[in-house]
Each structure stands twice: as C-alpha cells, then as structure tokens.
C-alpha cells in the first residue's frame, strides 16, 4: 500500500508517502494476478502487448516486475514463448537465476513488444529447465499460474519507475538507458 520510486538515472530508490508525477511519465494500471498468490497476496502485474505471434498476429502477456531477475529482459514460461515469433539464441548470455534447484536456461530473441504506447524491439527472453535436456515439461515456472512470467532487470533499468500501490498505478519514463541495452 505504498509508493516506490526507482530512478535508474540517479540510481536512487525512494518510498515517499505521496508523489507528484509529471507528464513525461506513461501511466499504466497495475493488475492483480490471474489467481491468488498465497506467498505474495499483493503481487501486481503489467499487461504487455504487441508480441509477434508465429502466425503474424499479436499476443499479450501478464508479467510481474522482478528486480532480482538479472541477465534478461523477460523470464517467461515455455507455454508463453511457444506462442511467440521468437528465435533461439545459442550464444546469448544466460539469466542468473536463484532457485531451490539448479536450473538451465535457453535464451530467445523476441522481435517486438509494447507496454502501453512504448515500443521495444529485439527483446531477450529466457526460459528455464530443471534438467539438462531442455525439456519444456521441466519448466520451473509451470507452477506460476498467476501470470506468464517476469519482467527482468535488463528491461526495467531502461525506465524510471513509480509504482503507486495505493492506486494500483504504474508510471514509466524512458531514461538514459532506454536505447543502451537494445541489441546487446
């Protein structure tokens, strides 16, 4: 029920009681999960659209912010990546994941996505496996029924962020890093 403001340009996180948001920020609704999350009942998600689908259509995703997801733009379920027009990247860096069990990763390049009217191209997505065979049945995110995956730090650090949990509103403003991490 608080406000969290993250300014990646200044490398500052604040927790103000109130905040005046200027018109350079884009406003989005923070959404509840698809279902109840017992360990995080107040979890919030963002709807991301414009993912290219294999048949040329567009797909939406219900994703949660995860500042601890390092080394990728998105960490998504196999069932989600299978719906997208994505290219497997064998030489891309791997996401750093801390889980109870050892996980293996596979990286993908997604042609485009949209958060409201903000467009991003060439986004790296990562899927995980609990075994060395890269079997989608071994996806640790399969139990994450509340959404399609997580927005990782590599994508988040391109924006200055204000999460107003009191009003279920997210504000994003592209920052000095916005174009820096494209095509890395």
C-alpha positions as CSV (number, residue, x, y, z in Angstrom):
1,X,0.0,0.0,0.0
2,X,3.0,2.3,-0.5
3,X,4.7,4.2,-3.3
4,X,8.0,3.1,-4.7
5,X,10.0,5.4,-7.0
6,X,13.1,4.0,-8.8
7,X,15.3,6.5,-10.7
8,X,17.8,4.5,-12.6
9,X,19.4,7.7,-14.0
10,X,20.3,8.8,-10.5
11,X,20.5,5.3,-9.0
12,X,18.1,6.1,-6.2
13,X,15.1,4.3,-4.7
14,X,12.6,6.2,-2.6
15,X,9.5,5.3,-0.7
16,X,7.5,8.6,-0.5
17,X,4.1,9.0,1.2
18,X,2.9,10.9,-1.8
19,X,4.3,12.0,-5.1
20,X,3.6,14.4,-8.0
21,X,4.1,12.6,-11.3
22,X,5.0,14.8,-14.2
23,X,3.5,14.4,-17.7
24,X,6.7,12.8,-19.1
25,X,5.7,9.5,-17.4
26,X,3.4,7.0,-19.1
27,X,0.6,5.7,-16.9
28,X,-0.5,2.0,-16.6
29,X,-2.8,0.0,-14.5
30,X,-1.2,-2.5,-12.1
31,X,-3.3,-5.6,-12.4
32,X,-4.0,-8.4,-10.0
33,X,-2.6,-11.9,-10.7
34,X,-4.7,-14.4,-12.7
35,X,-5.3,-16.3,-9.5
36,X,-4.4,-15.9,-5.8
37,X,-0.7,-16.0,-4.8
38,X,-0.6,-17.3,-1.3
39,X,3.0,-16.3,-0.6
40,X,2.5,-12.8,-2.2
41,X,-1.1,-11.8,-2.0
42,X,-0.5,-8.2,-3.0
43,X,1.5,-9.1,-6.2
44,X,0.8,-6.8,-9.2
45,X,1.2,-7.4,-12.9
46,X,1.5,-5.4,-16.0
47,X,-0.1,-6.2,-19.3
48,X,2.4,-6.2,-22.2
49,X,1.1,-6.4,-25.8
50,X,2.4,-6.4,-29.3
51,X,4.4,-9.6,-29.0
52,X,4.7,-11.0,-32.5
53,X,2.9,-14.4,-32.8
54,X,4.1,-17.1,-35.1
55,X,1.2,-16.6,-37.5
56,X,1.7,-12.8,-37.7
57,X,-0.9,-11.9,-35.0
58,X,-0.1,-10.1,-31.8
59,X,-0.1,-11.7,-28.3
60,X,-0.5,-10.1,-24.8
61,X,1.3,-11.2,-21.7
62,X,0.6,-10.8,-17.9
63,X,4.0,-10.2,-16.4
64,X,5.3,-9.3,-12.9
65,X,8.3,-7.0,-12.1
66,X,11.3,-8.8,-10.7
67,X,14.3,-6.6,-10.0
68,X,16.1,-9.7,-8.9
69,X,15.9,-11.4,-12.3
70,X,19.3,-10.4,-13.7
71,X,20.7,-11.0,-17.1
72,X,17.5,-11.0,-19.2
73,X,14.7,-8.7,-20.3
74,X,12.0,-11.3,-19.6
75,X,11.8,-14.6,-17.9
76,X,8.8,-16.5,-19.3
77,X,7.1,-19.8,-19.3
78,X,7.6,-22.3,-22.2
79,X,3.9,-22.2,-22.9
80,X,4.2,-18.4,-23.5
81,X,7.4,-18.4,-25.6
82,X,5.9,-21.2,-27.8
83,X,3.1,-18.8,-28.8
84,X,5.5,-16.1,-30.0
85,X,7.6,-15.5,-33.0
86,X,11.0,-15.9,-31.2
87,X,14.4,-17.0,-32.4
88,X,16.5,-19.2,-30.2
89,X,19.9,-17.6,-29.4
90,X,22.6,-20.1,-28.6
91,X,25.3,-17.6,-28.0
92,X,23.4,-15.1,-25.8
93,X,24.2,-14.5,-22.1
94,X,22.2,-16.5,-19.7
95,X,19.9,-15.2,-16.9
96,X,21.2,-15.6,-13.4
97,X,18.5,-17.5,-11.5
98,X,18.5,-18.3,-7.9
99,X,16.2,-21.2,-7.2
100,X,15.9,-24.1,-4.8
101,X,17.0,-26.4,-7.6
102,X,19.6,-25.9,-10.3
103,X,18.1,-24.5,-13.5
104,X,19.3,-24.4,-17.0
105,X,18.3,-21.6,-19.3
106,X,17.6,-21.0,-23.0
107,X,17.6,-17.5,-24.5
108,X,15.3,-16.2,-27.2
109,X,15.1,-13.0,-29.2
110,X,11.6,-11.5,-29.5
111,X,11.1,-9.1,-32.4
112,X,8.9,-6.6,-30.5
113,X,6.6,-5.8,-27.6
114,X,4.6,-2.9,-26.3
115,X,4.0,-1.6,-22.8
116,X,1.1,0.8,-23.5
117,X,2.3,3.1,-26.3
118,X,6.0,2.4,-25.5
119,X,7.6,0.1,-28.2
120,X,10.6,-2.1,-27.7
121,X,12.4,-4.2,-30.3
122,X,14.8,-7.1,-30.1
123,X,13.9,-8.2,-26.5
124,X,15.8,-11.1,-24.9
125,X,13.5,-13.6,-23.2
126,X,14.7,-16.6,-21.2
127,X,13.1,-19.9,-20.5
128,X,14.3,-22.3,-17.8
129,X,14.6,-26.0,-17.4
130,X,15.2,-28.2,-14.3
131,X,17.1,-30.8,-16.3
132,X,19.9,-30.7,-18.8
133,X,17.7,-32.0,-21.7
134,X,16.0,-28.6,-22.2
135,X,12.6,-30.3,-21.8
136,X,9.7,-27.8,-21.6
137,X,8.0,-30.2,-19.2
138,X,10.7,-29.4,-16.7
139,X,9.8,-25.7,-16.6
140,X,10.0,-24.4,-13.0
141,X,7.6,-21.5,-14.0
142,X,4.9,-24.0,-14.8
143,X,3.6,-23.7,-11.3
144,X,3.4,-19.9,-11.7
145,X,-0.3,-19.9,-12.7
146,X,-0.7,-16.2,-11.8
147,X,1.0,-14.9,-14.9
148,X,3.1,-15.6,-17.9
149,X,6.5,-14.7,-16.4
150,X,8.6,-11.8,-15.1
151,X,10.0,-8.5,-16.4
152,X,13.7,-8.7,-15.6
153,X,16.2,-6.1,-14.5
154,X,17.7,-5.7,-18.0
155,X,14.3,-4.3,-19.3
156,X,13.4,-2.4,-16.1
157,X,16.6,-0.4,-15.9
158,X,15.6,1.3,-19.2
159,X,12.9,3.2,-17.3
160,X,12.5,5.4,-14.3
161,X,9.6,3.7,-12.4
162,X,7.0,4.9,-10.0
163,X,4.8,2.1,-8.5
164,X,1.8,3.6,-6.7
165,X,0.4,0.6,-5.0
166,X,-2.3,2.7,-3.2
167,X,-4.0,3.5,-6.5
168,X,-2.8,0.4,-8.5
169,X,-0.9,2.6,-10.9
170,X,2.5,2.2,-12.6
171,X,4.3,5.1,-14.2
172,X,7.2,4.6,-16.6
173,X,9.5,7.1,-18.2
174,X,12.3,6.0,-20.7
175,X,15.6,7.1,-19.1
176,X,19.2,7.5,-20.4
177,X,19.5,3.7,-20.6
178,X,16.4,3.2,-22.9
179,X,18.4,2.6,-26.1
180,X,21.6,1.5,-24.5
181,X,20.7,-2.2,-24.0
182,X,19.0,-2.8,-27.3
183,X,20.7,-5.5,-29.4
184,X,23.2,-6.4,-26.7
